Amino acid sequence: MYIARAKGPRFCVPFHYLLLLLISSPVSAADQNSVAATKHPAKAPRVAATQPAKGKTPPPLLIDLNEEAVQTSFDAFTIVWMKKLSDTEEFHRTQGVQVSQSSEGFAAEYVGYFPHRYIIVKKTDSKETPFVGILTYFEKTMRCVGKTKEEALKGPFQETNSQQVSEIFRFTKGKWIY
């Protein structure tokens, strides 16, 4: 697999992600003109002349991506999403623990996430949202029981329950949206 590298040794991106980025974020002529207007304010009247007349909206940009490219982009999107869930689990474990008194003493619980995920991409009939993606993962309840509140918070925590979670994302204007 070809990997493109920036000048710093810490940054590398697989080539197909760069290609996907280029495909999913096209630059329109209006965007190029606005960049030119920013660089050369003296040419602003010429840029204004190339804009569409009032009342007429420019046609929407249609991005023609095949299902394989969209599947790859959804896979990358969900990897980032699962990383966010992992960070959320760390927050729950350190700052979001719920402590309650029970017959056994004190019980401390927080929500965690299994790293496994399942994804499905489906084509739709919509031109604005040509694809939807379904991400399925499992959420787990972690629990520790102790005689005191401090003992319960100390751990070790064990999984007591898990449930399946499915989230639906839409692919609009070349990117995945929650």
mmCIF file of C-alpha atoms in Angstrom:
data_model
loop_
_atom_site.group_PDB
_atom_site.id
_atom_site.type_symbol
_atom_site.label_atom_id
_atom_site.label_comp_id
_atom_site.label_asym_id
_atom_site.label_seq_id
_atom_site.Cartn_x
_atom_site.Cartn_y
_atom_site.Cartn_z
ATOM 1 C CA MET A 1 0.000 0.000 0.000
ATOM 2 C CA TYR A 2 1.324 3.458 -0.900
ATOM 3 C CA ILE A 3 1.535 5.909 2.010
ATOM 4 C CA ALA A 4 2.023 9.631 1.473
ATOM 5 C CA ARG A 5 4.198 11.357 4.049
ATOM 6 C CA ALA A 6 4.388 14.999 5.008
ATOM 7 C CA LYS A 7 7.726 16.569 5.941
ATOM 8 C CA GLY A 8 7.353 15.637 9.622
ATOM 9 C CA PRO A 9 7.975 11.992 10.574
ATOM 10 C CA ARG A 10 4.823 11.840 12.724
ATOM 11 C CA PHE A 11 2.249 12.312 10.018
ATOM 12 C CA CYS A 12 1.397 9.649 7.475
ATOM 13 C CA VAL A 13 -1.822 9.078 5.570
ATOM 14 C CA PRO A 14 -2.638 6.095 3.368
ATOM 15 C CA PHE A 15 -2.916 7.140 -0.263
ATOM 16 C CA HIS A 16 -6.537 6.008 -0.665
ATOM 17 C CA TYR A 17 -7.583 8.372 2.177
ATOM 18 C CA LEU A 18 -5.876 11.274 0.421
ATOM 19 C CA LEU A 19 -7.644 10.319 -2.780
ATOM 20 C CA LEU A 20 -10.960 10.125 -0.942
ATOM 21 C CA LEU A 21 -10.333 13.525 0.627
ATOM 22 C CA LEU A 22 -9.712 15.033 -2.778
ATOM 23 C CA ILE A 23 -12.837 13.429 -4.200
ATOM 24 C CA SER A 24 -15.067 14.362 -1.263
ATOM 25 C CA SER A 25 -14.072 18.029 -1.061
ATOM 26 C CA PRO A 26 -14.159 19.496 -4.547
ATOM 27 C CA VAL A 27 -13.287 23.142 -5.067
ATOM 28 C CA SER A 28 -15.837 24.980 -7.149
ATOM 29 C CA ALA A 29 -15.058 27.872 -9.449
ATOM 30 C CA ALA A 30 -16.775 30.201 -6.969
ATOM 31 C CA ASP A 31 -14.469 28.962 -4.191
ATOM 32 C CA GLN A 32 -11.436 29.557 -6.390
ATOM 33 C CA ASN A 33 -12.673 33.063 -7.181
ATOM 34 C CA SER A 34 -13.244 33.846 -3.503
ATOM 35 C CA VAL A 35 -9.672 32.749 -2.774
ATOM 36 C CA ALA A 36 -8.445 34.987 -5.559
ATOM 37 C CA ALA A 37 -10.565 37.835 -4.147
ATOM 38 C CA THR A 38 -8.987 37.333 -0.750
ATOM 39 C CA LYS A 39 -5.488 37.498 -2.173
ATOM 40 C CA HIS A 40 -6.155 40.503 -4.461
ATOM 41 C CA PRO A 41 -8.859 42.819 -3.092
ATOM 42 C CA ALA A 42 -8.446 45.144 -6.095
ATOM 43 C CA LYS A 43 -10.072 42.533 -8.369
ATOM 44 C CA ALA A 44 -13.305 42.270 -6.335
ATOM 45 C CA PRO A 45 -15.576 43.831 -9.043
ATOM 46 C CA ARG A 46 -14.418 41.222 -11.567
ATOM 47 C CA VAL A 47 -15.173 38.396 -9.130
ATOM 48 C CA ALA A 48 -18.606 39.833 -8.404
ATOM 49 C CA ALA A 49 -19.405 39.802 -12.123
ATOM 50 C CA THR A 50 -18.848 36.054 -12.339
ATOM 51 C CA GLN A 51 -21.298 35.269 -9.529
ATOM 52 C CA PRO A 52 -24.810 34.145 -10.481
ATOM 53 C CA ALA A 53 -27.539 36.767 -10.756
ATOM 54 C CA LYS A 54 -29.795 37.425 -7.779
ATOM 55 C CA GLY A 55 -32.655 34.980 -7.457
ATOM 56 C CA LYS A 56 -30.828 32.237 -9.312
ATOM 57 C CA THR A 57 -29.195 29.581 -7.198
ATOM 58 C CA PRO A 58 -26.268 27.680 -8.609
ATOM 59 C CA PRO A 59 -26.875 23.974 -9.210
ATOM 60 C CA PRO A 60 -25.828 21.788 -6.266
ATOM 61 C CA LEU A 61 -22.514 19.995 -6.524
ATOM 62 C CA LEU A 62 -23.134 16.358 -7.255
ATOM 63 C CA ILE A 63 -20.399 14.045 -6.151
ATOM 64 C CA ASP A 64 -20.402 10.776 -7.998
ATOM 65 C CA LEU A 65 -18.764 8.233 -5.696
ATOM 66 C CA ASN A 66 -19.003 4.529 -6.121
ATOM 67 C CA GLU A 67 -20.173 2.326 -3.272
ATOM 68 C CA GLU A 68 -16.681 0.978 -2.598
ATOM 69 C CA ALA A 69 -15.263 4.476 -2.020
ATOM 70 C CA VAL A 70 -18.196 5.380 0.226
ATOM 71 C CA GLN A 71 -17.748 2.118 2.150
ATOM 72 C CA THR A 72 -14.054 2.944 2.658
ATOM 73 C CA SER A 73 -14.870 6.467 3.824
ATOM 74 C CA PHE A 74 -17.507 5.147 6.255
ATOM 75 C CA ASP A 75 -14.996 2.659 7.613
ATOM 76 C CA ALA A 76 -12.537 5.506 8.280
ATOM 77 C CA PHE A 77 -15.308 7.662 9.782
ATOM 78 C CA THR A 78 -16.389 4.908 12.175
ATOM 79 C CA ILE A 79 -12.799 4.279 13.288
ATOM 80 C CA VAL A 80 -12.665 7.920 14.391
ATOM 81 C CA TRP A 81 -16.129 7.599 15.963
ATOM 82 C CA MET A 82 -15.056 4.545 17.979
ATOM 83 C CA LYS A 83 -11.978 6.465 19.163
ATOM 84 C CA LYS A 84 -14.329 9.170 20.453
ATOM 85 C CA LEU A 85 -16.308 6.497 22.302
ATOM 86 C CA SER A 86 -13.080 5.154 23.789
ATOM 87 C CA ASP A 87 -12.213 8.650 25.026
ATOM 88 C CA THR A 88 -15.739 8.952 26.442
ATOM 89 C CA GLU A 89 -15.266 5.660 28.292
ATOM 90 C CA GLU A 90 -12.092 7.024 29.888
ATOM 91 C CA PHE A 91 -14.041 10.095 31.013
ATOM 92 C CA HIS A 92 -16.829 7.901 32.410
ATOM 93 C CA ARG A 93 -14.275 5.772 34.277
ATOM 94 C CA THR A 94 -12.415 8.707 35.812
ATOM 95 C CA GLN A 95 -15.114 11.355 36.292
ATOM 96 C CA GLY A 96 -18.531 9.920 35.487
ATOM 97 C CA VAL A 97 -18.768 6.985 37.878
ATOM 98 C CA GLN A 98 -22.186 6.667 39.505
ATOM 99 C CA VAL A 99 -22.045 5.463 43.114
ATOM 100 C CA SER A 100 -25.085 4.079 44.886
ATOM 101 C CA GLN A 101 -25.633 2.350 48.181
ATOM 102 C CA SER A 102 -26.794 -1.243 47.959
ATOM 103 C CA SER A 103 -27.336 -4.182 50.272
ATOM 104 C CA GLU A 104 -23.727 -5.280 49.595
ATOM 105 C CA GLY A 105 -22.330 -1.856 50.585
ATOM 106 C CA PHE A 106 -21.591 0.615 47.805
ATOM 107 C CA ALA A 107 -21.732 -0.011 44.054
ATOM 108 C CA ALA A 108 -19.842 2.096 41.510
ATOM 109 C CA GLU A 109 -20.824 1.886 37.824
ATOM 110 C CA TYR A 110 -19.817 3.479 34.555
ATOM 111 C CA VAL A 111 -20.522 2.903 30.864
ATOM 112 C CA GLY A 112 -17.855 1.469 28.576
ATOM 113 C CA TYR A 113 -17.666 0.289 24.974
ATOM 114 C CA PHE A 114 -16.331 -2.803 23.267
ATOM 115 C CA PRO A 115 -13.930 -1.952 20.427
ATOM 116 C CA HIS A 116 -15.633 -4.242 17.905
ATOM 117 C CA ARG A 117 -17.879 -2.624 15.356
ATOM 118 C CA TYR A 118 -19.986 -3.703 12.431
ATOM 119 C CA ILE A 119 -20.796 -1.401 9.543
ATOM 120 C CA ILE A 120 -23.293 -1.437 6.706
ATOM 121 C CA VAL A 121 -23.603 1.135 3.915
ATOM 122 C CA LYS A 122 -26.871 1.351 2.023
ATOM 123 C CA LYS A 123 -27.658 3.285 -1.136
ATOM 124 C CA THR A 124 -30.723 5.535 -1.042
ATOM 125 C CA ASP A 125 -32.884 7.132 -3.723
ATOM 126 C CA SER A 126 -32.062 10.638 -2.492
ATOM 127 C CA LYS A 127 -29.734 12.830 -4.543
ATOM 128 C CA GLU A 128 -28.751 14.940 -1.497
ATOM 129 C CA THR A 129 -28.093 11.906 0.705
ATOM 130 C CA PRO A 130 -27.153 9.072 -1.648
ATOM 131 C CA PHE A 131 -25.972 6.757 1.157
ATOM 132 C CA VAL A 132 -26.641 5.990 4.795
ATOM 133 C CA GLY A 133 -24.315 4.083 7.044
ATOM 134 C CA ILE A 134 -25.228 1.954 10.044
ATOM 135 C CA LEU A 135 -22.662 1.497 12.787
ATOM 136 C CA THR A 136 -23.319 -1.241 15.326
ATOM 137 C CA TYR A 137 -21.264 -1.664 18.488
ATOM 138 C CA PHE A 138 -21.778 -2.870 22.042
ATOM 139 C CA GLU A 139 -22.012 -0.772 25.171
ATOM 140 C CA LYS A 140 -21.090 -2.378 28.507
ATOM 141 C CA THR A 141 -21.869 -1.544 32.109
ATOM 142 C CA MET A 142 -18.832 -1.824 34.358
ATOM 143 C CA ARG A 143 -19.418 -2.296 38.093
ATOM 144 C CA CYS A 144 -17.456 -2.612 41.328
ATOM 145 C CA VAL A 145 -18.875 -3.305 44.772
ATOM 146 C CA GLY A 146 -17.126 -2.336 48.007
ATOM 147 C CA LYS A 147 -17.856 -1.883 51.697
ATOM 148 C CA THR A 148 -17.134 1.843 51.413
ATOM 149 C CA LYS A 149 -17.595 4.390 48.654
ATOM 150 C CA GLU A 150 -13.811 4.722 48.222
ATOM 151 C CA GLU A 151 -13.383 0.953 47.967
ATOM 152 C CA ALA A 152 -16.083 0.755 45.287
ATOM 153 C CA LEU A 153 -14.450 3.568 43.292
ATOM 154 C CA LYS A 154 -11.027 1.916 43.539
ATOM 155 C CA GLY A 155 -12.020 -1.141 41.485
ATOM 156 C CA PRO A 156 -11.451 -3.537 39.907
ATOM 157 C CA PHE A 157 -14.531 -3.063 37.739
ATOM 158 C CA GLN A 158 -16.188 -5.989 36.017
ATOM 159 C CA GLU A 159 -18.669 -6.112 33.172
ATOM 160 C CA THR A 160 -22.199 -6.746 34.447
ATOM 161 C CA ASN A 161 -24.307 -6.025 31.391
ATOM 162 C CA SER A 162 -23.977 -5.253 27.696
ATOM 163 C CA GLN A 163 -26.325 -4.068 25.014
ATOM 164 C CA GLN A 164 -26.167 -3.530 21.267
ATOM 165 C CA VAL A 165 -26.237 0.033 19.968
ATOM 166 C CA SER A 166 -26.904 0.967 16.337
ATOM 167 C CA GLU A 167 -26.352 4.469 15.028
ATOM 168 C CA ILE A 168 -27.367 5.745 11.612
ATOM 169 C CA PHE A 169 -25.256 8.314 9.777
ATOM 170 C CA ARG A 170 -26.027 10.062 6.503
ATOM 171 C CA PHE A 171 -23.643 10.781 3.651
ATOM 172 C CA THR A 172 -24.442 14.331 2.522
ATOM 173 C CA LYS A 173 -22.343 16.739 0.450
ATOM 174 C CA GLY A 174 -19.471 14.279 0.331
ATOM 175 C CA LYS A 175 -19.123 13.605 4.065
ATOM 176 C CA TRP A 176 -20.633 11.538 6.859
ATOM 177 C CA ILE A 177 -22.942 13.431 9.216
ATOM 178 C CA TYR A 178 -24.361 12.355 12.562
#
